[in-house]
């Protein structure tokens, strides 16, 4: 066992760190100003420009297979990269990637949807959640009824990330009511539906700086060839989509918490009360120490989840642990860092309040805290995972 990054991993970390410091952090003031004036965080075309710069540095399609022009760096590298990129709140994403489940597309679908998505010509979103079905996906109501060579979709989806910008949605609908009622899992299918087939979207305002969308399907006709995977095979695709992002939430939380903790350390050394820098007070030191301990713990949980997946093993239990702990760690750290900054932490002069609002989402999407606990406990109680298994 060797608990250090390899030379290659260190080099990737260093390159991304330099990119973040040189290209992204200098944009932070503009991003804050734009958002506070109700404008998009980055001006049009800026994200693309940044993606091209990242591509020139070798970072494009980080987890995209080589056959599609990607770098396919693997999960450990992805964790390392995301921890670095999350040290800024500038909303940067690498180009050259597509939703994991889109790789289940057949050859024709790949040409029409997967490749244009990887190339940045099309935007996608994934829609499972409905107004009456979030954690409990068995409650979904959207239906797809076969009519000749087409399926007719009716229903509503909500909280769909990217739903207001997407060119197409991968949407889960009930195709066999009896099967679905019997099991809650079977009898649902994933359809690829272009926006111009007729679904409508509406932006949902949240406490964060971006919002998902509600989608409405009113007799939307979808050709048979737009089924992703198998008829009645949509549930597993849904689980795979949701599962992919779980430990990634933890990776993001680690990067953000590291930047925040450094801000708190710098401020505590500068800010003087009652004749001494607050850094000399035990009350402040303990907050710094607790944050550092939790960040380290979350880092190893995330790396273990990534490592396990890279080694072809099932990482779902570890992904739930990394997500649950990482999301809560991020919320604890941002709260302490805000506290250390006192009144300044609460103002819009500093980005801490922005991170505070963003971090709250980590405990909700991709499975809430409660759902992660439920999964972890169920795995142990049913014996799917043994205590201390992952070492
Ligand atoms: C910004 C944002 C983006 C999102 N993006 C997407 C997306 O792209 N695609 C998509 O399909 N969905 C998306 N979602 C939906 C997200 O996954 C759900 O909001 C989440 O799973 C929780 O579902 P819910 O909001 O319906 O809460 P509910 O399921 O109604 O839960 C309410 C509360 O009850 C708790 N609870 C529920 N069941 C149990 C239980 N058995 N035991 C104990 N407690 C329980 C929950 O933890 C929560 O605290 C997004 C949500 C948000 C906010």
Tab-separated table of C-alpha atoms and ligand atoms in Angstrom:
chain	number	residue	atom	x	y	z
A	1	UNK	CA	0.000	0.000	0.000
A	2	UNK	CA	1.329	3.417	-0.940
A	3	UNK	CA	-0.690	6.350	0.387
A	4	UNK	CA	0.828	9.032	-1.833
A	5	UNK	CA	0.021	10.329	-5.296
A	6	UNK	CA	2.156	8.933	-8.120
A	7	UNK	CA	4.492	11.293	-10.014
A	8	UNK	CA	1.958	11.390	-12.860
A	9	UNK	CA	-0.905	12.229	-10.496
A	10	UNK	CA	1.193	14.959	-8.863
A	11	UNK	CA	1.935	16.433	-12.267
A	12	UNK	CA	-1.765	16.499	-13.189
A	13	UNK	CA	-2.576	18.089	-9.836
A	14	UNK	CA	0.083	20.752	-10.354
A	15	UNK	CA	-1.044	21.534	-13.911
A	16	UNK	CA	-4.686	21.912	-12.899
A	17	UNK	CA	-3.722	23.971	-9.853
A	18	UNK	CA	-1.810	26.332	-12.144
A	19	UNK	CA	-4.783	26.520	-14.538
A	20	UNK	CA	-7.146	27.362	-11.666
A	21	UNK	CA	-4.802	30.026	-10.290
A	22	UNK	CA	-3.993	31.578	-13.655
A	23	UNK	CA	-7.282	31.301	-15.559
A	24	UNK	CA	-10.145	30.899	-13.083
A	25	UNK	CA	-9.399	32.657	-9.804
A	26	UNK	CA	-8.760	36.001	-11.596
A	27	UNK	CA	-12.368	35.805	-12.882
A	28	UNK	CA	-13.897	35.496	-9.415
A	29	UNK	CA	-14.635	39.211	-8.904
A	30	UNK	CA	-16.316	39.405	-12.314
A	31	UNK	CA	-18.386	36.302	-11.560
A	32	UNK	CA	-19.560	37.741	-8.233
A	33	UNK	CA	-20.393	41.091	-9.844
A	34	UNK	CA	-22.263	39.471	-12.760
A	35	UNK	CA	-24.299	37.241	-10.458
A	36	UNK	CA	-25.160	40.117	-8.150
A	37	UNK	CA	-26.385	42.110	-11.139
A	38	UNK	CA	-28.567	39.147	-12.174
A	39	UNK	CA	-26.427	38.376	-15.250
A	40	UNK	CA	-25.000	34.964	-16.244
A	41	UNK	CA	-21.933	34.124	-14.108
A	42	UNK	CA	-19.649	34.078	-17.152
A	43	UNK	CA	-20.180	36.146	-20.315
A	44	UNK	CA	-21.296	34.195	-23.419
A	45	UNK	CA	-18.457	32.281	-25.030
A	46	UNK	CA	-16.160	32.568	-21.992
A	47	UNK	CA	-16.708	28.964	-20.847
A	48	UNK	CA	-15.854	27.697	-24.310
A	49	UNK	CA	-12.722	29.858	-24.369
A	50	UNK	CA	-11.648	28.407	-21.005
A	51	UNK	CA	-12.407	24.870	-22.176
A	52	UNK	CA	-10.167	25.399	-25.212
A	53	UNK	CA	-7.344	26.612	-22.951
A	54	UNK	CA	-7.802	23.532	-20.751
A	55	UNK	CA	-7.789	21.362	-23.882
A	56	UNK	CA	-4.486	22.899	-24.961
A	57	UNK	CA	-3.107	21.899	-21.564
A	58	UNK	CA	-4.291	18.323	-22.224
A	59	UNK	CA	-7.527	18.399	-20.235
A	60	UNK	CA	-10.466	17.537	-22.410
A	61	UNK	CA	-12.768	14.575	-22.034
A	62	UNK	CA	-11.200	13.699	-18.705
A	63	UNK	CA	-13.225	10.526	-18.371
A	64	UNK	CA	-14.198	10.074	-22.006
A	65	UNK	CA	-12.889	6.924	-23.748
A	66	UNK	CA	-9.960	7.460	-26.143
A	67	UNK	CA	-12.039	6.223	-29.091
A	68	UNK	CA	-14.114	9.431	-28.699
A	69	UNK	CA	-11.015	11.619	-28.429
A	70	UNK	CA	-11.039	11.758	-24.624
A	71	UNK	CA	-8.171	11.506	-22.164
A	72	UNK	CA	-9.842	8.701	-20.165
A	73	UNK	CA	-7.780	9.506	-17.088
A	74	UNK	CA	-9.764	7.301	-14.725
A	75	UNK	CA	-11.556	7.999	-11.465
A	76	UNK	CA	-8.537	8.771	-9.244
A	77	UNK	CA	-7.357	11.422	-11.671
A	78	UNK	CA	-10.880	12.754	-11.892
A	79	UNK	CA	-11.018	13.073	-8.088
A	80	UNK	CA	-7.673	14.889	-8.055
A	81	UNK	CA	-8.736	17.216	-10.859
A	82	UNK	CA	-12.126	18.007	-9.293
A	83	UNK	CA	-10.614	18.751	-5.902
A	84	UNK	CA	-8.406	21.366	-7.591
A	85	UNK	CA	-11.093	22.888	-9.798
A	86	UNK	CA	-13.477	23.190	-6.842
A	87	UNK	CA	-11.092	25.584	-5.118
A	88	UNK	CA	-12.827	28.302	-7.076
A	89	UNK	CA	-16.533	29.044	-7.449
A	90	UNK	CA	-16.064	30.119	-11.079
A	91	UNK	CA	-18.497	27.717	-12.808
A	92	UNK	CA	-15.993	25.920	-15.013
A	93	UNK	CA	-16.531	22.465	-16.464
A	94	UNK	CA	-14.132	20.618	-18.745
A	95	UNK	CA	-15.230	20.084	-22.330
A	96	UNK	CA	-15.428	16.748	-24.071
A	97	UNK	CA	-17.703	14.761	-21.820
A	98	UNK	CA	-21.168	13.230	-21.900
A	99	UNK	CA	-23.503	11.626	-19.339
A	100	UNK	CA	-22.311	8.132	-18.427
A	101	UNK	CA	-25.554	6.455	-19.571
A	102	UNK	CA	-25.336	7.950	-23.057
A	103	UNK	CA	-22.652	5.348	-23.796
A	104	UNK	CA	-25.472	2.764	-23.802
A	105	UNK	CA	-26.720	4.410	-27.008
A	106	UNK	CA	-26.787	2.317	-30.181
A	107	UNK	CA	-24.570	3.305	-33.116
A	108	UNK	CA	-27.148	5.594	-34.707
A	109	UNK	CA	-27.931	7.289	-31.379
A	110	UNK	CA	-24.221	7.726	-30.706
A	111	UNK	CA	-23.808	9.679	-33.952
A	112	UNK	CA	-26.885	11.782	-33.237
A	113	UNK	CA	-26.513	12.429	-29.495
A	114	UNK	CA	-23.345	11.096	-27.847
A	115	UNK	CA	-20.731	12.509	-30.226
A	116	UNK	CA	-22.323	15.985	-30.588
A	117	UNK	CA	-22.567	16.122	-26.770
A	118	UNK	CA	-18.895	15.229	-26.359
A	119	UNK	CA	-18.012	17.853	-28.982
A	120	UNK	CA	-20.050	20.510	-27.174
A	121	UNK	CA	-22.532	20.916	-30.039
A	122	UNK	CA	-25.474	19.565	-28.035
A	123	UNK	CA	-26.442	19.872	-24.377
A	124	UNK	CA	-28.166	17.090	-22.480
A	125	UNK	CA	-30.014	16.640	-19.209
A	126	UNK	CA	-31.337	13.650	-17.292
A	127	UNK	CA	-34.839	13.601	-15.816
A	128	UNK	CA	-36.043	11.144	-13.211
A	129	UNK	CA	-37.401	13.368	-10.396
A	130	UNK	CA	-41.059	14.444	-10.472
A	131	UNK	CA	-43.093	16.713	-8.208
A	132	UNK	CA	-44.321	13.598	-6.348
A	133	UNK	CA	-41.205	11.428	-6.710
A	134	UNK	CA	-37.733	12.417	-5.506
A	135	UNK	CA	-36.057	10.016	-3.084
A	136	UNK	CA	-38.803	7.498	-3.757
A	137	UNK	CA	-38.499	7.008	-7.491
A	138	UNK	CA	-41.195	4.298	-7.339
A	139	UNK	CA	-43.711	7.157	-7.215
A	140	UNK	CA	-43.020	8.397	-10.730
A	141	UNK	CA	-46.154	9.023	-12.784
A	142	UNK	CA	-44.904	10.033	-16.236
A	143	UNK	CA	-46.249	7.615	-18.816
A	144	UNK	CA	-45.169	6.529	-22.285
A	145	UNK	CA	-47.833	4.787	-24.339
A	146	UNK	CA	-46.994	3.020	-27.587
A	147	UNK	CA	-48.742	4.217	-30.738
A	148	UNK	CA	-47.470	2.523	-33.911
A	149	UNK	CA	-43.769	3.322	-34.228
A	150	UNK	CA	-43.945	6.066	-31.648
A	151	UNK	CA	-44.370	6.493	-27.911
A	152	UNK	CA	-46.538	9.270	-26.484
A	153	UNK	CA	-45.114	10.824	-23.321
A	154	UNK	CA	-47.198	12.647	-20.736
A	155	UNK	CA	-46.209	14.011	-17.353
A	156	UNK	CA	-43.981	16.385	-15.473
A	157	UNK	CA	-40.387	16.340	-14.249
A	158	UNK	CA	-38.811	18.723	-11.785
A	159	UNK	CA	-35.398	19.903	-10.503
A	160	UNK	CA	-33.670	18.905	-13.720
A	161	UNK	CA	-30.091	20.188	-13.869
A	162	UNK	CA	-29.474	21.947	-17.166
A	163	UNK	CA	-33.117	21.409	-18.117
A	164	UNK	CA	-33.621	24.945	-19.352
A	165	UNK	CA	-30.624	24.841	-21.719
A	166	UNK	CA	-30.668	21.228	-22.879
A	167	UNK	CA	-31.200	20.279	-26.529
A	168	UNK	CA	-32.362	16.846	-25.459
A	169	UNK	CA	-33.392	15.053	-22.300
A	170	UNK	CA	-32.922	11.456	-21.220
A	171	UNK	CA	-36.219	10.959	-19.452
A	172	UNK	CA	-37.611	8.046	-17.441
A	173	UNK	CA	-41.265	7.106	-18.020
A	174	UNK	CA	-43.531	4.188	-17.132
A	175	UNK	CA	-43.999	1.852	-20.092
A	176	UNK	CA	-45.519	-1.124	-18.264
A	177	UNK	CA	-47.853	-0.017	-15.480
A	178	UNK	CA	-48.492	-3.498	-14.068
A	179	UNK	CA	-44.790	-4.330	-13.822
A	180	UNK	CA	-44.074	-0.946	-12.311
A	181	UNK	CA	-46.832	-1.281	-9.701
A	182	UNK	CA	-45.648	-4.769	-8.807
A	183	UNK	CA	-41.979	-3.914	-8.215
A	184	UNK	CA	-41.540	-0.133	-8.268
A	185	UNK	CA	-38.414	-0.695	-10.382
A	186	UNK	CA	-39.433	-2.585	-13.484
A	187	UNK	CA	-41.641	-1.289	-16.269
A	188	UNK	CA	-39.856	2.019	-16.800
A	189	UNK	CA	-37.916	3.056	-19.902
A	190	UNK	CA	-35.402	5.796	-20.717
A	191	UNK	CA	-36.201	7.882	-23.802
A	192	UNK	CA	-33.965	10.376	-25.568
A	193	UNK	CA	-36.259	13.280	-26.378
A	194	UNK	CA	-35.205	16.301	-28.432
A	195	UNK	CA	-36.554	19.632	-27.268
A	196	UNK	CA	-38.126	20.187	-30.672
A	197	UNK	CA	-40.270	17.061	-30.146
A	198	UNK	CA	-42.311	19.341	-27.926
A	199	UNK	CA	-41.380	19.307	-24.231
A	200	UNK	CA	-41.333	22.641	-22.417
A	201	UNK	CA	-39.101	23.809	-19.588
A	202	UNK	CA	-39.237	26.443	-16.906
A	203	UNK	CA	-36.306	27.692	-14.817
A	204	UNK	CA	-36.583	27.098	-11.056
A	205	UNK	CA	-35.053	29.778	-8.834
A	206	UNK	CA	-33.075	28.356	-5.918
A	207	UNK	CA	-30.950	29.763	-3.100
A	208	UNK	CA	-27.898	28.980	-5.252
A	209	UNK	CA	-26.584	30.937	-8.199
A	210	UNK	CA	-28.002	28.554	-10.754
A	211	UNK	CA	-31.266	26.723	-10.981
A	212	UNK	CA	-32.607	23.481	-12.405
A	213	UNK	CA	-35.800	23.342	-14.465
A	214	UNK	CA	-39.255	21.849	-14.454
A	215	UNK	CA	-40.141	19.966	-17.644
A	216	UNK	CA	-43.621	19.405	-19.037
A	217	UNK	CA	-44.511	16.660	-21.511
A	218	UNK	CA	-47.922	17.059	-23.065
A	219	UNK	CA	-48.534	14.342	-25.660
A	220	UNK	CA	-44.915	14.437	-26.810
A	221	UNK	CA	-44.385	11.903	-29.598
A	222	UNK	CA	-41.058	10.087	-29.506
A	223	UNK	CA	-39.950	7.644	-32.219
A	224	UNK	CA	-39.245	4.059	-31.172
A	225	UNK	CA	-35.576	4.441	-32.179
A	226	UNK	CA	-35.113	6.997	-29.399
A	227	UNK	CA	-35.305	4.420	-26.620
A	228	UNK	CA	-32.009	4.365	-24.733
A	229	UNK	CA	-31.102	0.789	-23.817
A	230	UNK	CA	-33.957	-1.687	-23.502
A	231	UNK	CA	-37.712	-1.177	-23.211
A	232	UNK	CA	-38.468	-1.518	-19.459
A	233	UNK	CA	-34.752	-1.275	-18.685
A	234	UNK	CA	-34.773	2.355	-17.565
A	235	UNK	CA	-34.451	1.849	-13.815
A	236	UNK	CA	-30.859	0.625	-13.903
A	237	UNK	CA	-29.880	3.447	-16.250
A	238	UNK	CA	-31.376	5.887	-13.732
A	239	UNK	CA	-29.428	4.326	-10.871
A	240	UNK	CA	-26.248	4.432	-12.902
A	241	UNK	CA	-26.696	8.118	-13.741
A	242	UNK	CA	-27.394	9.062	-10.130
A	243	UNK	CA	-24.622	6.824	-8.770
A	244	UNK	CA	-21.960	8.319	-11.009
A	245	UNK	CA	-22.056	11.736	-9.371
A	246	UNK	CA	-22.220	10.584	-5.750
A	247	UNK	CA	-18.602	10.511	-4.647
A	248	UNK	CA	-17.930	13.443	-6.977
A	249	UNK	CA	-19.983	15.643	-4.634
A	250	UNK	CA	-17.480	14.669	-1.926
A	251	UNK	CA	-14.534	15.574	-4.203
A	252	UNK	CA	-16.016	19.007	-4.863
A	253	UNK	CA	-16.583	19.557	-1.160
A	254	UNK	CA	-12.928	18.761	-0.383
A	255	UNK	CA	-11.574	21.318	-2.883
A	256	UNK	CA	-13.953	24.049	-1.778
A	257	UNK	CA	-13.357	23.399	1.923
A	258	UNK	CA	-9.572	23.585	1.424
A	259	UNK	CA	-9.817	27.002	-0.193
A	260	UNK	CA	-12.203	28.213	2.513
A	261	UNK	CA	-10.002	26.921	5.320
A	262	UNK	CA	-7.006	28.768	3.872
A	263	UNK	CA	-9.114	31.960	3.774
A	264	UNK	CA	-9.969	31.460	7.452
A	265	UNK	CA	-6.321	30.858	8.409
A	266	UNK	CA	-5.198	34.023	6.579
A	267	UNK	CA	-7.981	36.112	8.089
A	268	UNK	CA	-7.460	34.785	11.619
A	269	UNK	CA	-3.806	35.842	11.522
A	270	UNK	CA	-4.734	39.346	10.372
A	271	UNK	CA	-7.812	40.151	12.427
A	272	UNK	CA	-6.999	41.516	15.859
A	273	UNK	CA	-9.391	41.746	18.811
A	274	UNK	CA	-8.594	42.636	22.401
A	275	UNK	CA	-4.942	43.165	21.486
A	276	UNK	CA	-4.251	39.821	19.796
A	277	UNK	CA	-4.892	38.203	16.403
A	278	UNK	CA	-7.922	35.942	16.705
A	279	UNK	CA	-5.648	33.105	15.470
A	280	UNK	CA	-4.204	33.059	18.992
A	281	UNK	CA	-7.582	32.215	20.551
A	282	UNK	CA	-8.302	28.581	21.249
A	283	UNK	CA	-11.928	28.996	20.125
A	284	UNK	CA	-10.670	29.883	16.635
A	285	UNK	CA	-7.861	27.302	16.612
A	286	UNK	CA	-10.298	24.505	17.367
A	287	UNK	CA	-12.499	25.490	14.472
A	288	UNK	CA	-9.448	25.440	12.194
A	289	UNK	CA	-8.307	22.081	13.585
A	290	UNK	CA	-11.725	20.440	13.315
A	291	UNK	CA	-12.057	21.647	9.728
A	292	UNK	CA	-8.610	20.300	8.791
A	293	UNK	CA	-9.396	16.903	10.333
A	294	UNK	CA	-12.729	16.618	8.534
A	295	UNK	CA	-11.226	17.677	5.193
A	296	UNK	CA	-8.535	14.988	5.453
A	297	UNK	CA	-11.113	12.354	6.367
A	298	UNK	CA	-13.316	13.326	3.412
A	299	UNK	CA	-10.328	13.320	1.044
A	300	UNK	CA	-9.471	9.702	1.868
A	301	UNK	CA	-13.089	8.598	1.608
A	302	UNK	CA	-13.337	10.159	-1.840
A	303	UNK	CA	-10.017	8.706	-3.009
A	304	UNK	CA	-11.014	5.265	-1.732
A	305	UNK	CA	-14.316	5.426	-3.643
A	306	UNK	CA	-12.450	6.483	-6.807
A	307	UNK	CA	-9.670	3.903	-6.343
A	308	UNK	CA	-12.217	1.117	-5.842
A	309	UNK	CA	-13.984	1.999	-9.078
A	310	UNK	CA	-10.696	2.231	-10.985
A	311	UNK	CA	-9.979	-1.325	-9.843
A	312	UNK	CA	-13.221	-2.570	-11.323
A	313	UNK	CA	-14.891	-3.142	-7.961
A	314	UNK	CA	-18.369	-2.059	-6.891
A	315	UNK	CA	-17.905	1.284	-5.113
A	316	UNK	CA	-21.533	2.124	-4.351
A	317	UNK	CA	-21.237	1.680	-0.588
A	318	UNK	CA	-18.066	3.787	-0.498
A	319	UNK	CA	-19.615	6.375	-2.818
A	320	UNK	CA	-22.535	6.827	-0.401
A	321	UNK	CA	-20.116	7.184	2.522
A	322	UNK	CA	-17.952	9.712	0.631
A	323	UNK	CA	-21.001	11.694	-0.459
A	324	UNK	CA	-22.621	11.769	2.974
A	325	UNK	CA	-19.456	12.666	4.860
A	326	UNK	CA	-18.083	15.034	2.204
A	327	UNK	CA	-21.323	16.995	1.853
A	328	UNK	CA	-21.638	17.428	5.612
A	329	UNK	CA	-17.955	18.247	6.010
A	330	UNK	CA	-18.326	20.979	3.356
A	331	UNK	CA	-21.297	22.472	5.182
A	332	UNK	CA	-19.486	22.353	8.552
A	333	UNK	CA	-16.369	23.996	7.131
A	334	UNK	CA	-18.143	26.793	5.288
A	335	UNK	CA	-20.155	27.555	8.424
A	336	UNK	CA	-17.018	27.725	10.609
A	337	UNK	CA	-15.150	29.821	8.054
A	338	UNK	CA	-18.056	32.246	7.886
A	339	UNK	CA	-18.055	32.414	11.688
A	340	UNK	CA	-14.314	33.114	11.809
A	341	UNK	CA	-14.848	36.036	9.411
A	342	UNK	CA	-17.565	37.474	11.672
A	343	UNK	CA	-19.790	40.122	10.042
A	344	UNK	CA	-17.574	40.233	6.960
A	345	UNK	CA	-18.310	36.557	6.333
A	346	UNK	CA	-22.003	37.349	6.092
A	347	UNK	CA	-21.564	40.137	3.525
A	348	UNK	CA	-21.531	39.991	-0.228
A	349	UNK	CA	-18.085	41.594	-0.217
A	350	UNK	CA	-16.692	38.086	0.213
A	351	UNK	CA	-17.696	34.876	-1.612
A	352	UNK	CA	-18.219	32.884	1.608
A	353	UNK	CA	-21.986	33.435	1.665
A	354	UNK	CA	-22.114	32.222	-1.956
A	355	UNK	CA	-20.340	28.994	-1.048
A	356	UNK	CA	-22.575	28.683	2.020
A	357	UNK	CA	-25.658	28.678	-0.204
A	358	UNK	CA	-24.099	26.342	-2.771
A	359	UNK	CA	-22.864	23.833	-0.192
A	360	UNK	CA	-26.375	23.311	1.142
A	361	UNK	CA	-27.336	21.610	-2.087
A	362	UNK	CA	-24.659	18.934	-1.619
A	363	UNK	CA	-26.732	17.401	1.191
A	364	UNK	CA	-29.805	17.175	-1.039
A	365	UNK	CA	-29.157	16.157	-4.639
A	366	UNK	CA	-27.796	12.836	-5.871
A	367	UNK	CA	-29.523	11.264	-2.862
A	368	UNK	CA	-30.104	13.187	0.364
A	369	UNK	CA	-28.165	12.592	3.603
A	370	UNK	CA	-31.005	10.433	4.831
A	371	UNK	CA	-31.026	8.288	1.684
A	372	UNK	CA	-27.236	7.773	1.893
A	373	UNK	CA	-27.616	6.651	5.525
A	374	UNK	CA	-30.432	4.340	4.521
A	375	UNK	CA	-28.241	2.764	1.806
A	376	UNK	CA	-25.197	2.405	4.081
A	377	UNK	CA	-27.235	0.855	6.899
A	378	UNK	CA	-29.110	-1.470	4.528
A	379	UNK	CA	-25.858	-2.718	2.967
A	380	UNK	CA	-24.506	-3.580	6.419
A	381	UNK	CA	-27.702	-4.998	7.904
A	382	UNK	CA	-28.357	-7.204	4.889
A	383	UNK	CA	-24.726	-8.319	4.757
A	384	UNK	CA	-24.046	-6.936	1.250
A	385	UNK	CA	-21.016	-5.257	2.796
A	386	UNK	CA	-19.087	-6.425	5.833
A	387	UNK	CA	-17.824	-4.057	8.509
A	388	UNK	CA	-14.232	-3.112	7.597
A	389	UNK	CA	-14.446	-4.772	4.179
A	390	UNK	CA	-12.733	-2.043	2.155
A	391	UNK	CA	-9.095	-2.178	3.156
B	1	LIG	C1	-30.564	21.864	-7.679
B	1	LIG	C2	-31.072	20.466	-7.887
B	1	LIG	C3	-30.685	19.758	-9.016
B	1	LIG	C4	-31.200	18.475	-9.261
B	1	LIG	N1	-30.892	17.841	-10.448
B	1	LIG	C5	-31.587	16.714	-10.787
B	1	LIG	C6	-31.458	16.150	-12.101
B	1	LIG	O1	-30.663	16.621	-12.941
B	1	LIG	N2	-32.227	15.073	-12.433
B	1	LIG	C7	-33.106	14.511	-11.548
B	1	LIG	O2	-33.776	13.538	-11.913
B	1	LIG	N3	-33.246	15.013	-10.282
B	1	LIG	C8	-32.530	16.103	-9.892
B	1	LIG	N4	-32.685	16.656	-8.642
B	1	LIG	C9	-33.622	16.038	-7.706
B	1	LIG	C10	-32.972	15.481	-6.450
B	1	LIG	O3	-32.291	14.288	-6.734
B	1	LIG	C11	-34.065	15.331	-5.398
B	1	LIG	O4	-34.445	16.633	-4.982
B	1	LIG	C12	-33.617	14.523	-4.202
B	1	LIG	O5	-33.398	13.181	-4.571
B	1	LIG	C13	-34.631	14.556	-3.064
B	1	LIG	O6	-35.924	14.345	-3.511
B	1	LIG	P1	-37.107	15.342	-3.043
B	1	LIG	O7	-36.612	16.730	-3.250
B	1	LIG	O8	-38.341	14.941	-3.723
B	1	LIG	O9	-37.247	15.125	-1.504
B	1	LIG	P2	-38.152	13.926	-0.796
B	1	LIG	O10	-37.811	12.623	-1.405
B	1	LIG	O11	-39.574	14.345	-0.806
B	1	LIG	O12	-37.586	13.999	0.667
B	1	LIG	C14	-37.957	15.011	1.605
B	1	LIG	C15	-37.180	14.762	2.889
B	1	LIG	O13	-37.530	13.471	3.435
B	1	LIG	C16	-36.362	12.686	3.574
B	1	LIG	N5	-36.691	11.296	3.288
B	1	LIG	C17	-37.260	10.785	2.171
B	1	LIG	N6	-37.420	9.453	2.275
B	1	LIG	C18	-36.915	9.110	3.489
B	1	LIG	C19	-36.760	7.872	4.191
B	1	LIG	N7	-37.154	6.716	3.649
B	1	LIG	N8	-36.213	7.904	5.419
B	1	LIG	C20	-35.805	9.067	5.984
B	1	LIG	N9	-35.927	10.268	5.370
B	1	LIG	C21	-36.464	10.281	4.146
B	1	LIG	C22	-35.377	13.241	2.557
B	1	LIG	O14	-34.044	12.907	2.891
B	1	LIG	C23	-35.653	14.739	2.659
B	1	LIG	O15	-35.009	15.247	3.796
B	1	LIG	C24	-32.099	17.898	-8.330
B	1	LIG	C25	-32.454	18.600	-7.161
B	1	LIG	C26	-31.967	19.864	-6.938
B	1	LIG	C27	-32.396	20.600	-5.698
